[in-house]
Short mmCIF file of C-alpha atoms in Angstrom, two decimals:
data_model
loop_
_atom_site.label_atom_id
_atom_site.label_comp_id
_atom_site.label_asym_id
_atom_site.label_seq_id
_atom_site.Cartn_x
_atom_site.Cartn_y
_atom_site.Cartn_z
CA MET A 1 -21.77 24.34 -12.71
CA ARG A 2 -20.11 21.42 -10.97
CA ALA A 3 -21.43 17.97 -11.73
CA PHE A 4 -22.46 16.47 -8.43
CA VAL A 5 -23.65 12.94 -7.86
CA LEU A 6 -25.40 12.10 -4.62
CA ALA A 7 -24.77 8.38 -4.17
CA LEU A 8 -26.66 6.98 -1.21
CA PHE A 9 -24.29 4.19 -0.92
CA VAL A 10 -24.05 0.84 -1.38
CA GLY A 11 -22.84 -1.80 -3.62
CA ALA A 12 -21.27 0.46 -6.21
CA ALA A 13 -18.87 -1.25 -8.58
CA SER A 14 -16.55 1.73 -8.26
CA LEU A 15 -16.05 0.92 -4.58
CA ALA A 16 -15.31 -2.75 -4.95
CA ALA A 17 -11.55 -2.38 -4.74
CA ALA A 18 -10.94 -2.66 -0.99
CA VAL A 19 -14.13 -4.37 0.16
CA ASP A 20 -16.21 -6.90 -1.74
CA VAL A 21 -19.62 -5.28 -2.17
CA SER A 22 -20.99 -7.81 -4.61
CA GLY A 23 -24.44 -9.08 -3.85
CA LEU A 24 -25.62 -5.89 -2.17
CA GLU A 25 -28.87 -4.48 -3.44
CA ALA A 26 -29.21 -0.79 -4.15
CA SER A 27 -32.04 1.32 -5.53
CA ASP A 28 -31.06 3.99 -8.04
CA VAL A 29 -32.89 7.30 -8.18
CA ARG A 30 -32.14 9.93 -10.78
CA PRO A 31 -33.42 13.49 -10.43
CA ALA A 32 -35.72 14.50 -13.25
CA ASN A 33 -33.92 17.80 -13.85
CA ASN A 34 -30.32 16.66 -13.60
CA ASP A 35 -29.11 13.60 -15.49
CA SER A 36 -25.61 13.99 -14.06
CA SER A 37 -26.65 13.16 -10.51
CA LYS A 38 -27.70 9.81 -9.16
CA ILE A 39 -28.73 8.37 -5.84
CA ARG A 40 -27.96 4.81 -4.88
CA LYS A 41 -29.81 4.18 -1.67
CA PHE A 42 -28.88 1.35 0.65
CA ASP A 43 -30.68 0.23 3.78
CA VAL A 44 -28.09 -0.46 6.49
CA SER A 45 -30.57 -1.42 9.20
CA SER A 46 -29.04 -4.92 9.26
CA LEU A 47 -26.19 -3.47 11.32
CA GLY A 48 -28.59 -3.10 14.23
CA VAL A 49 -27.70 0.49 15.08
CA ASP A 50 -31.39 1.39 15.34
CA ASN A 51 -34.79 0.23 14.15
CA VAL A 52 -35.65 3.37 12.19
CA THR A 53 -35.31 3.99 8.46
CA GLN A 54 -31.65 4.68 7.78
CA PHE A 55 -29.17 4.68 4.94
CA THR A 56 -25.60 5.63 4.21
CA GLY A 57 -24.54 7.77 1.31
CA TYR A 58 -21.98 9.61 -0.75
CA LEU A 59 -22.03 12.94 -2.47
CA ASP A 60 -19.88 12.40 -5.52
CA ASP A 61 -18.46 15.52 -7.11
CA GLU A 62 -17.10 13.70 -10.15
CA GLN A 63 -15.51 16.74 -11.74
CA GLN A 64 -13.41 17.54 -8.68
CA ASP A 65 -13.20 13.95 -7.41
CA LYS A 66 -14.77 14.60 -4.00
CA HIS A 67 -16.90 11.94 -2.33
CA LEU A 68 -18.55 12.85 0.97
CA PHE A 69 -19.98 10.10 3.16
CA TYR A 70 -22.93 10.43 5.49
CA TRP A 71 -25.31 8.32 7.55
CA PHE A 72 -28.97 9.30 7.75
CA PHE A 73 -31.43 8.27 10.47
CA GLU A 74 -35.12 9.05 10.50
CA SER A 75 -36.48 10.36 13.77
CA ARG A 76 -37.65 7.83 16.34
CA GLY A 77 -40.59 10.13 16.99
CA SER A 78 -42.60 11.56 14.09
CA PRO A 79 -40.34 11.53 11.02
CA ALA A 80 -43.05 13.08 8.85
CA THR A 81 -43.04 16.24 10.95
CA ASP A 82 -39.93 16.24 13.14
CA PRO A 83 -37.05 18.53 12.11
CA VAL A 84 -33.96 17.38 10.22
CA VAL A 85 -30.56 18.08 11.80
CA LEU A 86 -27.22 17.99 10.02
CA TRP A 87 -24.31 17.14 12.33
CA VAL A 88 -20.77 18.10 11.27
CA GLU A 89 -17.80 17.09 13.42
CA GLY A 90 -14.86 19.34 14.18
CA GLY A 91 -11.14 18.65 13.94
CA PRO A 92 -10.70 19.87 11.32
CA GLY A 93 -10.77 16.44 9.73
CA CYS A 94 -12.59 14.43 12.41
CA SER A 95 -15.39 12.05 11.48
CA SER A 96 -19.02 12.62 12.46
CA MET A 97 -19.23 8.89 13.13
CA LEU A 98 -17.57 9.81 16.42
CA SER A 99 -20.52 11.84 17.69
CA LEU A 100 -22.93 9.37 16.12
CA PHE A 101 -21.63 6.64 18.42
CA GLN A 102 -20.24 8.71 21.29
CA GLN A 103 -22.64 11.59 21.89
CA VAL A 104 -25.92 12.25 20.09
CA GLY A 105 -26.59 9.28 17.80
CA PRO A 106 -29.00 6.38 18.36
CA ALA A 107 -26.44 3.88 19.66
CA LYS A 108 -23.14 3.44 21.45
CA ILE A 109 -20.52 0.72 21.15
CA ASN A 110 -19.10 -0.85 24.30
CA GLU A 111 -15.70 -2.43 24.88
CA ASN A 112 -17.05 -5.81 23.73
CA LEU A 113 -18.09 -4.16 20.45
CA ASP A 114 -21.74 -4.65 21.31
CA ILE A 115 -24.24 -2.05 20.13
CA THR A 116 -26.30 -0.51 22.92
CA SER A 117 -29.21 1.87 22.46
CA ASN A 118 -28.73 5.51 23.43
CA ASN A 119 -31.87 6.57 25.27
CA PHE A 120 -30.79 10.21 25.05
CA SER A 121 -30.16 10.20 21.31
CA TRP A 122 -31.11 13.38 19.52
CA THR A 123 -32.73 11.14 16.92
CA SER A 124 -35.56 10.71 19.41
CA ARG A 125 -36.51 14.28 18.57
CA ALA A 126 -35.21 14.77 15.00
CA SER A 127 -34.07 13.01 11.87
CA MET A 128 -30.29 13.36 11.63
CA ILE A 129 -27.60 13.36 8.98
CA PHE A 130 -24.07 12.65 10.20
CA LEU A 131 -21.70 13.98 7.55
CA ASP A 132 -18.00 13.23 7.10
CA GLN A 133 -16.57 16.46 5.72
CA PRO A 134 -14.44 17.96 4.29
CA VAL A 135 -13.26 15.46 1.70
CA ASN A 136 -10.87 12.78 3.07
CA THR A 137 -12.44 12.95 6.51
CA GLY A 138 -13.68 9.66 7.95
CA PHE A 139 -15.23 7.57 5.17
CA SER A 140 -15.10 10.45 2.68
CA PHE A 141 -12.43 10.30 -0.01
CA GLY A 142 -11.10 11.79 -3.23
CA SER A 143 -8.20 13.57 -4.87
CA GLY A 144 -10.00 16.88 -4.64
CA ARG A 145 -8.86 18.81 -1.60
CA VAL A 146 -10.43 21.39 0.69
CA ASN A 147 -8.36 23.44 3.12
CA THR A 148 -10.68 26.26 4.19
CA THR A 149 -13.95 26.49 6.05
CA ALA A 150 -15.43 28.60 3.25
CA ASP A 151 -14.84 25.92 0.61
CA ALA A 152 -16.08 23.19 2.94
CA ALA A 153 -19.33 25.12 3.42
CA LYS A 154 -19.91 25.28 -0.33
CA ASP A 155 -19.64 21.49 -0.60
CA VAL A 156 -22.09 21.02 2.27
CA TYR A 157 -24.59 23.38 0.66
CA SER A 158 -24.41 21.39 -2.59
CA LEU A 159 -24.99 18.14 -0.69
CA MET A 160 -27.99 19.41 1.21
CA THR A 161 -29.55 20.86 -1.92
CA LEU A 162 -29.25 17.53 -3.71
CA PHE A 163 -30.46 15.66 -0.65
CA PHE A 164 -33.69 17.63 -0.44
CA GLN A 165 -34.21 17.48 -4.19
CA GLN A 166 -34.12 13.71 -4.03
CA PHE A 167 -35.94 13.34 -0.72
CA PRO A 168 -38.64 16.01 -0.87
CA GLN A 169 -40.51 14.33 1.99
CA TYR A 170 -37.89 15.86 4.31
CA ALA A 171 -37.64 19.22 2.56
CA LYS A 172 -40.75 20.63 4.21
CA GLN A 173 -39.39 19.97 7.69
CA ASP A 174 -37.40 22.51 9.65
CA PHE A 175 -33.66 22.08 9.07
CA HIS A 176 -30.91 22.83 11.58
CA VAL A 177 -27.10 22.70 11.34
CA ALA A 178 -25.25 21.51 14.44
CA GLY A 179 -21.73 20.56 15.42
CA SER A 180 -19.05 20.86 18.05
CA SER A 181 -15.48 22.07 18.49
CA TYR A 182 -14.01 23.18 15.14
CA SER A 183 -17.60 23.21 13.93
CA GLY A 184 -17.68 26.58 15.62
CA HIS A 185 -16.08 27.46 12.28
CA TYR A 186 -18.09 25.12 10.07
CA VAL A 187 -21.60 25.79 11.37
CA PRO A 188 -21.69 29.58 10.90
CA ALA A 189 -20.08 29.26 7.46
CA ILE A 190 -22.54 26.59 6.34
CA ALA A 191 -25.48 28.65 7.58
CA ALA A 192 -24.23 31.80 5.87
CA GLU A 193 -23.63 29.87 2.64
CA ILE A 194 -27.15 28.43 2.68
CA LEU A 195 -28.74 31.79 3.44
CA SER A 196 -26.78 33.49 0.65
CA HIS A 197 -28.74 31.54 -1.97
CA GLN A 198 -32.07 33.22 -2.61
CA ASP A 199 -33.28 30.22 -4.61
CA ARG A 200 -32.47 27.71 -1.86
CA ILE A 201 -34.79 24.81 -1.14
CA ILE A 202 -33.28 24.26 2.31
CA ASN A 203 -35.62 25.26 5.14
CA LEU A 204 -32.86 26.40 7.51
CA LYS A 205 -34.26 27.38 10.91
CA SER A 206 -31.32 27.56 13.34
CA THR A 207 -27.73 26.65 14.15
CA ILE A 208 -26.22 24.89 17.17
CA ILE A 209 -22.56 25.18 18.21
CA GLY A 210 -21.18 23.08 21.05
CA ASP A 211 -17.84 23.88 22.73
CA GLY A 212 -16.74 25.63 19.57
CA ILE A 213 -13.97 27.82 18.23
CA THR A 214 -15.51 30.76 16.40
CA ASP A 215 -13.80 34.01 17.38
CA SER A 216 -10.13 33.42 18.22
CA LEU A 217 -9.45 37.03 19.12
CA VAL A 218 -11.96 36.88 21.95
CA GLN A 219 -11.68 33.25 22.97
CA ASN A 220 -7.88 33.17 23.26
CA GLN A 221 -8.11 35.60 26.17
CA PHE A 222 -9.65 32.88 28.31
CA PHE A 223 -7.05 30.12 28.08
CA GLN A 224 -5.15 31.62 30.99
CA PRO A 225 -8.14 32.33 33.29
CA MET A 226 -9.55 28.85 32.65
CA ALA A 227 -6.23 27.13 33.39
CA CYS A 228 -5.57 29.28 36.44
CA GLY A 229 -8.72 28.67 38.45
CA GLN A 230 -11.04 31.43 37.27
CA GLY A 231 -13.52 29.26 35.37
CA GLY A 232 -14.97 27.26 38.25
CA VAL A 233 -12.28 24.58 38.13
CA PRO A 234 -9.14 24.59 40.35
CA ALA A 235 -5.94 25.74 38.66
CA VAL A 236 -4.17 23.01 36.68
CA VAL A 237 -0.85 24.84 36.26
CA ASP A 238 1.43 26.63 38.72
CA ASN A 239 1.64 30.36 39.25
CA ALA A 240 4.75 30.75 37.11
CA THR A 241 2.95 29.17 34.15
CA CYS A 242 -0.08 31.38 34.76
CA GLN A 243 2.11 34.47 34.68
CA ALA A 244 3.89 33.31 31.52
CA MET A 245 0.56 32.68 29.78
CA LYS A 246 -0.65 36.13 30.78
CA ALA A 247 2.54 37.74 29.49
CA ALA A 248 2.13 35.96 26.14
CA MET A 249 -1.32 37.42 25.49
CA PRO A 250 -0.36 40.76 23.88
CA GLU A 251 1.72 39.10 21.15
CA CYS A 252 -0.99 36.53 20.52
CA GLN A 253 -3.68 39.19 20.25
CA ALA A 254 -1.63 41.32 17.88
CA LEU A 255 -1.03 38.36 15.58
CA VAL A 256 -4.68 37.33 15.52
CA GLN A 257 -5.72 40.92 14.87
CA SER A 258 -3.34 40.97 11.91
CA CYS A 259 -4.96 37.80 10.60
CA TYR A 260 -8.40 39.36 10.98
CA ASP A 261 -7.36 42.59 9.28
CA THR A 262 -5.41 41.16 6.35
CA ASP A 263 -6.82 37.65 5.82
CA GLU A 264 -3.31 36.70 4.71
CA THR A 265 -2.38 33.04 5.07
CA ALA A 266 1.06 33.72 6.55
CA ALA A 267 -0.37 36.02 9.21
CA CYS A 268 -3.08 33.55 10.17
CA VAL A 269 -0.69 30.58 10.30
CA LYS A 270 1.67 32.50 12.56
CA ALA A 271 -1.18 33.57 14.84
CA THR A 272 -2.33 30.00 15.37
CA SER A 273 1.20 28.70 15.91
CA VAL A 274 2.28 31.33 18.43
CA CYS A 275 -0.98 31.37 20.39
CA ASP A 276 -1.13 27.58 20.64
CA LYS A 277 2.51 27.36 21.73
CA ASN A 278 2.15 29.92 24.49
CA LEU A 279 -1.44 29.49 25.67
CA LEU A 280 -2.59 25.95 24.94
CA ASP A 281 0.51 23.76 24.90
CA PRO A 282 1.70 24.62 28.45
CA VAL A 283 -1.51 23.18 29.86
CA ALA A 284 -1.48 20.08 27.67
CA GLU A 285 2.20 19.41 28.38
CA ASN A 286 1.55 19.72 32.11
CA GLY A 287 -0.58 16.57 31.94
CA ALA A 288 -4.00 18.20 32.28
CA ASN A 289 -6.97 16.76 30.45
CA ILE A 290 -7.56 19.67 28.10
CA TYR A 291 -10.98 18.25 27.16
CA ASN A 292 -12.22 18.12 30.75
CA LEU A 293 -10.09 19.71 33.45
CA ARG A 294 -12.03 17.89 36.19
CA GLN A 295 -11.04 14.43 34.92
CA GLU A 296 -7.87 12.44 34.42
CA CYS A 297 -6.98 11.77 30.81
CA GLN A 298 -8.09 8.25 29.83
CA GLY A 299 -5.77 6.92 27.15
CA ASP A 300 -4.23 9.90 25.38
CA THR A 301 -5.17 13.16 23.70
CA SER A 302 -5.32 11.51 20.26
CA ASN A 303 -8.50 9.80 21.55
CA PHE A 304 -9.67 12.99 23.26
CA CYS A 305 -8.80 11.54 26.67
CA THR A 306 -11.74 9.14 26.62
CA ASP A 307 -11.84 5.33 26.43
CA SER A 308 -14.97 5.41 24.24
CA VAL A 309 -13.05 5.96 20.97
CA PRO A 310 -11.18 2.61 20.55
CA PRO A 311 -14.39 0.49 20.44
CA ILE A 312 -15.86 2.79 17.79
CA ASP A 313 -12.69 2.43 15.74
CA LYS A 314 -12.70 -1.36 16.02
CA TRP A 315 -16.40 -1.73 15.19
CA LEU A 316 -16.39 0.58 12.17
CA ASN A 317 -13.37 -1.26 10.76
CA LYS A 318 -14.89 -4.73 11.01
CA PRO A 319 -14.94 -6.17 7.46
CA GLU A 320 -18.65 -6.93 7.59
CA VAL A 321 -19.43 -3.38 8.70
CA LEU A 322 -17.27 -1.86 5.97
CA LYS A 323 -18.97 -4.09 3.43
CA THR A 324 -22.47 -3.16 4.57
CA LEU A 325 -21.68 0.55 4.58
CA GLY A 326 -20.27 0.27 1.07
CA VAL A 327 -17.07 2.17 1.76
CA GLY A 328 -14.67 0.04 -0.23
CA ASP A 329 -12.47 2.79 -1.65
CA VAL A 330 -11.60 4.04 1.83
CA GLY A 331 -10.24 0.78 3.17
CA ARG A 332 -10.45 1.73 6.84
CA TRP A 333 -11.94 4.40 9.06
CA GLU A 334 -9.85 6.83 11.08
CA VAL A 335 -11.33 9.07 13.73
CA CYS A 336 -9.38 12.09 12.47
CA SER A 337 -7.39 12.79 9.33
CA GLU A 338 -3.92 14.21 9.92
CA GLY A 339 -3.82 15.22 6.26
CA VAL A 340 -6.98 17.32 6.44
CA SER A 341 -5.83 18.88 9.69
CA ALA A 342 -2.47 19.75 8.15
CA ASP A 343 -4.09 21.28 5.06
CA PHE A 344 -6.29 23.56 7.16
CA SER A 345 -3.34 24.45 9.37
CA LYS A 346 -1.22 25.46 6.37
CA ALA A 347 -4.07 27.71 5.23
CA GLY A 348 -4.26 29.43 8.61
CA ASP A 349 -7.96 28.62 8.79
CA ALA A 350 -8.17 28.25 12.57
CA SER A 351 -7.54 31.93 13.26
CA LYS A 352 -10.05 33.22 10.70
CA PRO A 353 -12.92 35.38 12.10
CA LEU A 354 -15.95 33.12 11.71
CA GLN A 355 -17.97 35.21 14.15
CA ARG A 356 -18.65 37.49 11.19
CA GLN A 357 -20.49 34.67 9.45
CA ALA A 358 -22.30 33.88 12.70
CA ALA A 359 -23.51 37.46 12.94
CA LYS A 360 -24.79 37.43 9.36
CA ALA A 361 -26.73 34.23 9.93
CA LEU A 362 -28.06 35.41 13.28
CA GLU A 363 -29.83 38.32 11.61
CA GLN A 364 -32.07 35.72 9.93
CA ILE A 365 -32.12 32.62 12.13
CA PRO A 366 -31.56 31.79 15.83
CA MET A 367 -28.30 30.37 17.17
CA LEU A 368 -27.65 28.20 20.24
CA VAL A 369 -24.12 28.11 21.67
CA TYR A 370 -23.36 25.73 24.55
CA ALA A 371 -20.19 24.76 26.39
CA GLY A 372 -19.26 22.32 29.13
CA ASP A 373 -17.78 24.22 32.05
CA GLY A 374 -14.82 21.84 32.46
CA ASP A 375 -13.60 22.19 28.88
CA PHE A 376 -10.27 23.96 28.44
CA ILE A 377 -9.61 23.81 24.73
CA CYS A 378 -12.84 25.68 23.88
CA SER A 379 -13.84 26.98 27.29
CA TRP A 380 -17.23 28.18 28.45
CA LEU A 381 -15.58 31.46 29.45
CA GLY A 382 -14.40 32.03 25.89
CA ASN A 383 -17.69 30.98 24.33
CA GLN A 384 -19.62 33.22 26.68
CA ALA A 385 -17.29 36.10 25.83
CA TRP A 386 -17.54 35.84 22.04
CA THR A 387 -21.33 35.67 22.14
CA ASN A 388 -21.32 38.76 24.35
CA ALA A 389 -18.92 40.55 21.99
CA LEU A 390 -20.72 39.58 18.79
CA ASP A 391 -21.42 42.61 16.61
CA TRP A 392 -25.04 42.17 15.54
CA SER A 393 -28.31 44.03 15.87
CA GLY A 394 -29.34 42.18 19.02
CA HIS A 395 -26.06 42.84 20.85
CA ASP A 396 -27.45 45.18 23.49
CA ALA A 397 -30.54 43.11 24.21
CA PHE A 398 -28.45 39.97 24.61
CA ASN A 399 -25.91 41.62 26.90
CA SER A 400 -28.61 43.08 29.12
CA SER A 401 -30.31 39.71 29.59
CA GLN A 402 -29.68 37.78 32.80
CA PRO A 403 -28.67 34.10 33.08
CA GLN A 404 -31.46 31.74 34.08
CA ALA A 405 -31.16 28.31 35.67
CA LEU A 406 -31.77 25.25 33.51
CA ARG A 407 -33.46 22.19 34.95
CA ALA A 408 -35.10 19.20 33.27
CA ASN A 409 -38.60 18.19 34.28
CA GLY A 410 -38.53 15.86 37.25
CA SER A 411 -34.94 16.72 38.14
CA ALA A 412 -33.95 17.92 41.60
CA GLN A 413 -31.05 20.08 40.43
CA ASP A 414 -30.00 22.50 37.72
CA TYR A 415 -27.83 21.21 34.90
CA GLY A 416 -26.75 24.61 33.63
CA GLU A 417 -27.67 28.19 33.03
CA ILE A 418 -28.84 30.00 29.93
CA LYS A 419 -28.62 33.56 28.70
CA ALA A 420 -30.92 34.31 25.78
CA ALA A 421 -32.37 37.23 23.84
CA ASN A 422 -33.50 37.95 20.30
CA GLY A 423 -32.70 34.49 18.98
CA LEU A 424 -29.22 34.06 20.47
CA ALA A 425 -28.75 31.70 23.42
CA PHE A 426 -25.61 30.83 25.35
CA VAL A 427 -25.65 27.86 27.75
CA ARG A 428 -23.11 26.82 30.36
CA ILE A 429 -23.44 23.08 31.00
CA PHE A 430 -22.39 22.14 34.53
CA ASN A 431 -19.93 19.30 35.12
CA ALA A 432 -19.32 18.64 31.44
CA GLY A 433 -16.24 18.83 29.26
CA HIS A 434 -15.53 19.28 25.56
CA CYS A 435 -18.06 16.57 24.67
CA ALA A 436 -21.00 17.81 26.69
CA ALA A 437 -23.48 15.22 25.43
CA LEU A 438 -21.07 12.44 26.45
CA ASP A 439 -20.67 13.78 29.98
CA GLN A 440 -24.25 15.00 30.53
CA PRO A 441 -26.48 13.12 28.05
CA ALA A 442 -29.80 13.73 29.83
CA ALA A 443 -29.12 17.43 30.23
CA MET A 444 -28.09 17.86 26.61
CA PHE A 445 -31.14 15.94 25.38
CA ASP A 446 -33.37 18.25 27.41
CA LEU A 447 -31.63 21.33 25.99
CA PHE A 448 -31.79 20.02 22.43
CA SER A 449 -35.46 19.05 22.71
CA ARG A 450 -36.41 22.45 24.04
CA TRP A 451 -34.43 24.21 21.33
CA MET A 452 -36.14 22.11 18.65
CA ALA A 453 -39.48 23.09 20.19
CA GLY A 454 -38.59 26.76 19.72
CA GLU A 455 -37.91 27.75 23.31
CA TRP A 456 -35.53 30.76 23.42
CA ALA A 457 -35.36 30.80 19.62
CA SER A 458 -37.81 33.54 18.66
CA VAL A 459 -36.16 36.50 16.96
CA LYS A 460 -37.73 39.63 18.44
CA SER A 461 -37.30 43.29 17.57
CA LYS A 462 -33.66 44.25 17.79
CA SER A 463 -31.79 47.30 18.95
CA PRO A 464 -29.71 49.30 16.43
CA ALA A 465 -26.52 47.58 15.34
CA ARG A 466 -23.38 48.70 17.11
CA THR A 467 -20.68 50.36 15.08
CA GLU A 468 -17.84 49.10 17.19
CA ARG A 469 -16.90 45.52 18.02
CA LEU A 470 -15.49 44.38 21.29
CA GLN A 471 -12.26 42.51 20.92
CA GLY A 472 -10.75 40.09 22.85
CA GLN A 473 -10.04 34.74 21.93
CA CYS A 474 -10.02 28.00 21.07
CA GLN A 475 -7.22 27.85 18.49
CA ALA A 476 -7.00 24.72 16.43
CA GLY A 477 -4.41 22.61 18.12
CA ASN A 478 -1.46 20.76 16.82
CA GLY A 479 -1.46 16.97 16.57
CA LEU A 480 -1.54 16.81 20.37
CA THR A 481 -4.55 19.02 20.70
CA LYS A 482 -7.10 18.17 18.05
CA ARG A 483 -10.36 19.93 18.59
CA GLN A 484 -12.59 17.02 17.48
#
């Protein structure tokens, strides 16, 4: 059994190297049944991010030298009864601090490095944990390395188990796992890992995947249609490029199928490389904003074509912020880790069939999949297709259901459409890109609130499982095309 230490950070002597954390007060909590684990809890409310109870933390796996950082916020509403949501960022290797301050967290940071309240924060409806994982992502650190989604999921399960052991006041609440982009890999794997433990103390109720990459074989088929005007956005490449992308599909599909069939690293690495080169790179190299085809790229693709990333970077790296967070061993925060991304790439993880884990989890808990309809890198067409193709017992009921308009109370227009049956829901978000909650915050808050309330989430009687699986494919990009 691995010796884990959950260190709700602050002021640890072991982190004093890069930032002076002397003088900080921390409360130590040791679990009664495990002397090897310890919680050092630190209140970081002095940073002014929100007025709720909040603290930062580390999961320390001392045996393997893995230290995962997270930031916890109690709900603005009714923390004693509201659900708890774990948010994991994509990448692979991108920090959840990005979505904390850019999309769904309680505050945003403007160009003057001022903190402004986010009125559409998901923390208005749930307590949230923003986790930097896998190890060496964001403020997480260590010599232990993780290069597959499966191993990352095991670490997350260990963290959540320790968290609820030490904070039983949250254990009785409903728990949900959410994330975007490469979290289309992480979220199903984490859910399946949690559900595989019969003795779990985690009250997992659903999963949420936003603009994700889950089933490459299906989703890859929709790079070309999305780029060439068939996804509701005018074509962003010329006809010759469209034809070349179409011609490249058979080779791409054969390589991904080989990855699926063999699970061999070499086959999966080759699939990702070839498919990205022929289907994703031509659009990125043509100057299109691959994160939102309707918008010009602000800055560059390393910042996901948005000007909201630099202020987050500057604020999180202020010495006084680093000191308060207690992240001395890290030295500085980076939005995405090239090292983590490279490790996952070398393992061929991006082309692995995570829809299989999604199907397993879906037999027990509901799943919400949403996508902005201007996103190219993980398009709504591809996400719609893989949910339609998913081989699970509710396949036929889901495919026979009809899309319904989505509109928030008091609004004069629809913000999207939803297709739902038997606990699976797919949502197309209008006029949004890869970061749907950044582009359409009010719409995404409405969707999230209704999902937390149980709308569309009931798992009804299901039709017999299909014996065949439809085939068809958002690859993890190269350094130019991180999936966040």
